[in-house]
Short mmCIF file of C-alpha atoms in Angstrom, two decimals:
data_model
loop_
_atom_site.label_atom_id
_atom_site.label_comp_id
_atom_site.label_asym_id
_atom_site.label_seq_id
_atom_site.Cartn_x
_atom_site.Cartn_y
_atom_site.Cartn_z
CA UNK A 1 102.47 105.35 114.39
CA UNK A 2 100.42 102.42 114.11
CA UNK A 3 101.73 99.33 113.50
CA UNK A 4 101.77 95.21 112.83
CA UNK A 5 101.38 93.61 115.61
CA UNK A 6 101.10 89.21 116.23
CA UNK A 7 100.20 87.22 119.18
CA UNK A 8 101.52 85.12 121.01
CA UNK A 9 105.16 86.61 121.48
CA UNK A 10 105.82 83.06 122.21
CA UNK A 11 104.49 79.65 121.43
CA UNK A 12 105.23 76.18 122.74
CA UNK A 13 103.90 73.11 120.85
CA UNK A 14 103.82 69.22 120.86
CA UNK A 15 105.18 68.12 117.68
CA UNK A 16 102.23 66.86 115.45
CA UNK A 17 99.77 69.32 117.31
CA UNK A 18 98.08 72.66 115.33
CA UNK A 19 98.99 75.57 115.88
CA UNK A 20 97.56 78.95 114.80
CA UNK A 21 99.47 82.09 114.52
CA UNK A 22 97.86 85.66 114.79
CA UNK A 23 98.19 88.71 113.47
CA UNK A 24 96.70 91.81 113.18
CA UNK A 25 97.99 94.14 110.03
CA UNK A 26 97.78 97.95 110.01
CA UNK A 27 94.53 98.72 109.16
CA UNK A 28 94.27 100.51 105.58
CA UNK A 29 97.17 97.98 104.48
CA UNK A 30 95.91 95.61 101.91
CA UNK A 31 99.13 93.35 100.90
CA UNK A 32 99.72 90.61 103.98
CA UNK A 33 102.74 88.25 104.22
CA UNK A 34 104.65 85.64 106.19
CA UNK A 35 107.95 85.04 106.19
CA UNK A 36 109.77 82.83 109.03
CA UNK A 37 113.77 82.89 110.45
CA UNK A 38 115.22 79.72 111.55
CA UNK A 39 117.91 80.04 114.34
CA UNK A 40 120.79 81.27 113.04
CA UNK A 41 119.90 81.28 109.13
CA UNK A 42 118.34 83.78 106.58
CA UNK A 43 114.36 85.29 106.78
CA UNK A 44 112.78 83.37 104.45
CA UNK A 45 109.02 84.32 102.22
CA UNK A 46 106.45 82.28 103.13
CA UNK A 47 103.35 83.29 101.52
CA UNK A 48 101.56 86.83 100.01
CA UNK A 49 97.80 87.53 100.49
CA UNK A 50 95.84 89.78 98.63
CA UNK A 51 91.91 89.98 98.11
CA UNK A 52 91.39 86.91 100.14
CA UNK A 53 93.45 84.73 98.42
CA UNK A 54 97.02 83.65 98.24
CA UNK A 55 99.26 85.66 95.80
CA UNK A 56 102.43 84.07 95.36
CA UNK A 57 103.91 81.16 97.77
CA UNK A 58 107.54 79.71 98.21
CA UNK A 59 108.07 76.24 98.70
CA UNK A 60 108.72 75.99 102.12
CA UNK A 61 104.89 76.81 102.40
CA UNK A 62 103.16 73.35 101.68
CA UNK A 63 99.95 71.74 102.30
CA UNK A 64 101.02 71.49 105.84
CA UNK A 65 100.29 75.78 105.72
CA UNK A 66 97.32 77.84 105.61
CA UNK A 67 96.68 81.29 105.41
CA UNK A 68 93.22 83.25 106.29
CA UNK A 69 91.83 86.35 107.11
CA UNK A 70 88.47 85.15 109.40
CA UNK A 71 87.36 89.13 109.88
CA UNK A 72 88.29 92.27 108.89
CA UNK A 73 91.21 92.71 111.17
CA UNK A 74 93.20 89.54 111.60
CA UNK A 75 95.34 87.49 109.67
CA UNK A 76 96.38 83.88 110.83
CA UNK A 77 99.23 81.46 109.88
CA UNK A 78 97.99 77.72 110.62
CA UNK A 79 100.50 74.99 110.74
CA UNK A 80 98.58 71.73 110.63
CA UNK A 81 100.64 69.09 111.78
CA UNK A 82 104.28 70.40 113.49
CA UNK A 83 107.06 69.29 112.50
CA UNK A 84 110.36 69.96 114.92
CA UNK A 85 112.05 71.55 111.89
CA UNK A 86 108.81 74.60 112.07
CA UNK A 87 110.37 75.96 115.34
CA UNK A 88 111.44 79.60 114.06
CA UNK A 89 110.67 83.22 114.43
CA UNK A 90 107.72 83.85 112.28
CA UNK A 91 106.90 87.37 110.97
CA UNK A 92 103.65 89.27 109.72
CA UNK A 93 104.17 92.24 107.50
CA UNK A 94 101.53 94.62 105.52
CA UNK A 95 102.11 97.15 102.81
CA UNK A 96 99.26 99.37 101.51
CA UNK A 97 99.87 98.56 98.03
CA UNK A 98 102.17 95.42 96.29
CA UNK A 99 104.17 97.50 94.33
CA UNK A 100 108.19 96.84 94.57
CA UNK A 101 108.67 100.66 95.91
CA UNK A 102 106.15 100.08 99.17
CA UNK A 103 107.83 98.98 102.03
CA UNK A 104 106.61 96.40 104.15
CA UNK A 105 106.30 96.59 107.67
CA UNK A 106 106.83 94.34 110.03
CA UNK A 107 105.20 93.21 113.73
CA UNK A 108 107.53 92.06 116.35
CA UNK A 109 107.22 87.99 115.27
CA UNK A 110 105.88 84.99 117.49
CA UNK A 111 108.78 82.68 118.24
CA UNK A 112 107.79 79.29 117.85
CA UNK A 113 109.11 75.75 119.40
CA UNK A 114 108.11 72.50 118.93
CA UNK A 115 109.02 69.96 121.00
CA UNK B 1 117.62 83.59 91.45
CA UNK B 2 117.25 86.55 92.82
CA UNK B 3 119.78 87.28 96.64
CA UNK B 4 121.40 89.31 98.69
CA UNK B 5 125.07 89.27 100.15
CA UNK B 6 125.86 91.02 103.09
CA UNK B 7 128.94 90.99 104.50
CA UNK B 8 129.51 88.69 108.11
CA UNK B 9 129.26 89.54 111.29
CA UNK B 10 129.63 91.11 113.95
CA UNK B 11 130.90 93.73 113.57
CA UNK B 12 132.64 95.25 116.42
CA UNK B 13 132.93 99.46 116.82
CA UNK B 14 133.80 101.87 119.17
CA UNK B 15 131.30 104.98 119.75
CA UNK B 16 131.70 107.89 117.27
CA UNK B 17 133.37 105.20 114.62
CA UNK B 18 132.36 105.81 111.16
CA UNK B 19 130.26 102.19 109.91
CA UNK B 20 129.77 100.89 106.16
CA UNK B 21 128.00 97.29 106.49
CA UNK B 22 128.29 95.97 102.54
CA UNK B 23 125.34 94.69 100.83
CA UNK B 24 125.46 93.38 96.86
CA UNK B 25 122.28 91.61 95.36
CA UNK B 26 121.67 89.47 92.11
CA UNK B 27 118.24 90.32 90.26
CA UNK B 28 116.44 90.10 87.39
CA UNK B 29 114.94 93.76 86.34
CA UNK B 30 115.51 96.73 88.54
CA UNK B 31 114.28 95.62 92.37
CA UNK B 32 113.94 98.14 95.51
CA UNK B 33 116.05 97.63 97.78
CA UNK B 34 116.04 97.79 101.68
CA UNK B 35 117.64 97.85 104.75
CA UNK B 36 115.86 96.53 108.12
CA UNK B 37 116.61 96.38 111.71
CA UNK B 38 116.20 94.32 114.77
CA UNK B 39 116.96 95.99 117.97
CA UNK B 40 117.35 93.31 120.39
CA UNK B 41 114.16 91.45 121.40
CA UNK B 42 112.16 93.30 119.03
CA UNK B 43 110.93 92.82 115.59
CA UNK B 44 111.95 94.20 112.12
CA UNK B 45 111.84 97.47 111.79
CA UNK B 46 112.25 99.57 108.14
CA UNK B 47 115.66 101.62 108.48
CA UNK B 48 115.22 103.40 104.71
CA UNK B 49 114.72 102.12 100.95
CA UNK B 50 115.83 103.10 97.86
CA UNK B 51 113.52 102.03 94.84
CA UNK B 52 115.92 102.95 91.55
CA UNK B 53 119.22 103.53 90.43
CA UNK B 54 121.20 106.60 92.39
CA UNK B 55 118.49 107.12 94.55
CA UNK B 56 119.95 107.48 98.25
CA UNK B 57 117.94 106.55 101.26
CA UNK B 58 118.71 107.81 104.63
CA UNK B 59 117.23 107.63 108.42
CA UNK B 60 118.71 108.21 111.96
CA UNK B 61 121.96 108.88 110.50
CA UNK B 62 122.15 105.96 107.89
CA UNK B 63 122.59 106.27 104.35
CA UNK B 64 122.58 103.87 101.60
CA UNK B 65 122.95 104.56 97.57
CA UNK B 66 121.27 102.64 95.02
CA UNK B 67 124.54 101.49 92.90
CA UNK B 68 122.91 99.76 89.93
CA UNK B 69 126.62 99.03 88.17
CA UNK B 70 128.32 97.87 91.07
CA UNK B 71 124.70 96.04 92.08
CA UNK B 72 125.30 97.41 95.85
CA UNK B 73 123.36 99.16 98.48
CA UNK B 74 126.16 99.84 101.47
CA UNK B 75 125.10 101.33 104.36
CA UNK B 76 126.99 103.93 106.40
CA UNK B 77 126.96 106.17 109.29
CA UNK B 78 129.26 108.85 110.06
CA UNK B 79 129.11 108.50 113.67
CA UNK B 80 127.59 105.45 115.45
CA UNK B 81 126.44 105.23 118.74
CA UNK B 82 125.78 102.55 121.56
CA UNK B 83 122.24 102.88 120.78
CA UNK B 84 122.66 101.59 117.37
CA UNK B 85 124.13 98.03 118.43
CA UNK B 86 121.45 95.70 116.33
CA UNK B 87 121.01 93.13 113.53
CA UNK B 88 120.95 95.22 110.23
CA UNK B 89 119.30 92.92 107.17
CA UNK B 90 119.78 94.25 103.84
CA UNK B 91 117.13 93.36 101.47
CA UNK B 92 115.74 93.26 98.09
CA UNK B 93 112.15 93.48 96.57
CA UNK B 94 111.61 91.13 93.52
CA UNK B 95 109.45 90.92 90.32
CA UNK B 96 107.17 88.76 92.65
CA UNK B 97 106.74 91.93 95.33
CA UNK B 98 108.71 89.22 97.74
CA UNK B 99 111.62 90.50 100.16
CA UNK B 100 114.55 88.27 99.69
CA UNK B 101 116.90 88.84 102.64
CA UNK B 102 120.49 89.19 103.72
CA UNK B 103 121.65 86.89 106.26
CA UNK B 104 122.18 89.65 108.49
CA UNK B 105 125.16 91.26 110.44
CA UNK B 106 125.28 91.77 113.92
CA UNK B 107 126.54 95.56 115.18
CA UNK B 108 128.06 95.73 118.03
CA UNK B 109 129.08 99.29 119.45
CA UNK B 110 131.69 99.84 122.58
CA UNK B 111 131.34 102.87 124.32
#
């Protein structure tokens, strides 16, 4: 069954460094999102994509995040500048369409820490 | 807004036990609504859905009915297993296509 999957499992950085997250979504899926989990709290929306743009973002996702899709295969989170409160689990999903009856599914998630 | 109760964890079975986990959600129009699963170490994974009103999803043993007049979306299992110790998120698809999550309860099954 194929399937979401992100890279790096795991990712350690400075606080104040970049840091870009990867992603690869199943392929004939055209609906691509973010969402993070802090330790111990709720999984939260980040951002939508859709046609190469942004579709709908939450506020947690500020100028500090970007969202691209450099090829036809990958999608990337980039956090510009870390902040200690960005260490979380984030999560890539996909859906083949953006209607509310499509699921979306979900890779495994690259835990991130900032130190 | 738009959210999701579920009900705390964990919540602590023996093998063969018969499981409800509750879920209730706020919403504005008539959302689908989800249940995921995180095996430990391992990512979210799509347990079943229901997308309107009576509709009843079901997978690996789990069931969950779309009660639009209590606004709930419990999920059961006759018989649970060891196997099936895991983080089960209930969660809800808005006007915006955005999943808006449970906080999650924590299964934990005794053999």
């Amino acid at each position: 069954e194929p399937e979401v999957t992100q890279t790096p499992s795991h990712q350690v950085t400075q606080m104040g460094q970049e840091v870009i997250l990867r992603c690869v979504p199943i392929s004939n899926h055209l609906y691509f999102y973010w969402y993070r989990q802090i330790l111990g709290q709720k999984v939260e929306f980040l951002v939508s994509f859709y046609n190469n743009e942004i579709s709908e973002k939450s506020e947690i996702f500020d100028d500090q995040f970007s969202v691209e899709r450099p090829d036809g295969s990958n999608f990337t989170l980039k956090i510009r500048s870390t902040k200690l409160e960005d260490s979380a689990m984030y999560f890539c999903a996909s859906s083949e369409e953006g209607e509310s009856n499509q699921p979306q599914h979900f890779g495994d998630g690259t835990r991130l820490s900032i130190l | 807004g738009d959210s999701v109760t579920q009900m705390e964890g964990p919540v602590t079975l023996s093998e063969e036990a018969f499981l409800t986990i509750n879920c209730t959600y706020t919403a504005t129009g008539y959302p689908s609504l989800f249940w995921y699963v995180q095996y430990p170490g391992e990512g979210l994974q799509l347990l079943l859905k229901a997308t309107k009103a009576d509709d009843k999803g079901s997978n690996k043993g789990f069931e969950a009915t779309y009660r639009k007049e209590t606004t709930s979306f419990h999920l059961e299992k006759g018989s649970v297993q060891v196997s099936d110790s895991a983080v089960y998120f209930c969660a809800l698809k808005n006007s915006n296509y955005q999943l808006i999550w449970g906080a999650g309860t924590k299964l934990i099954i005794k053999p």
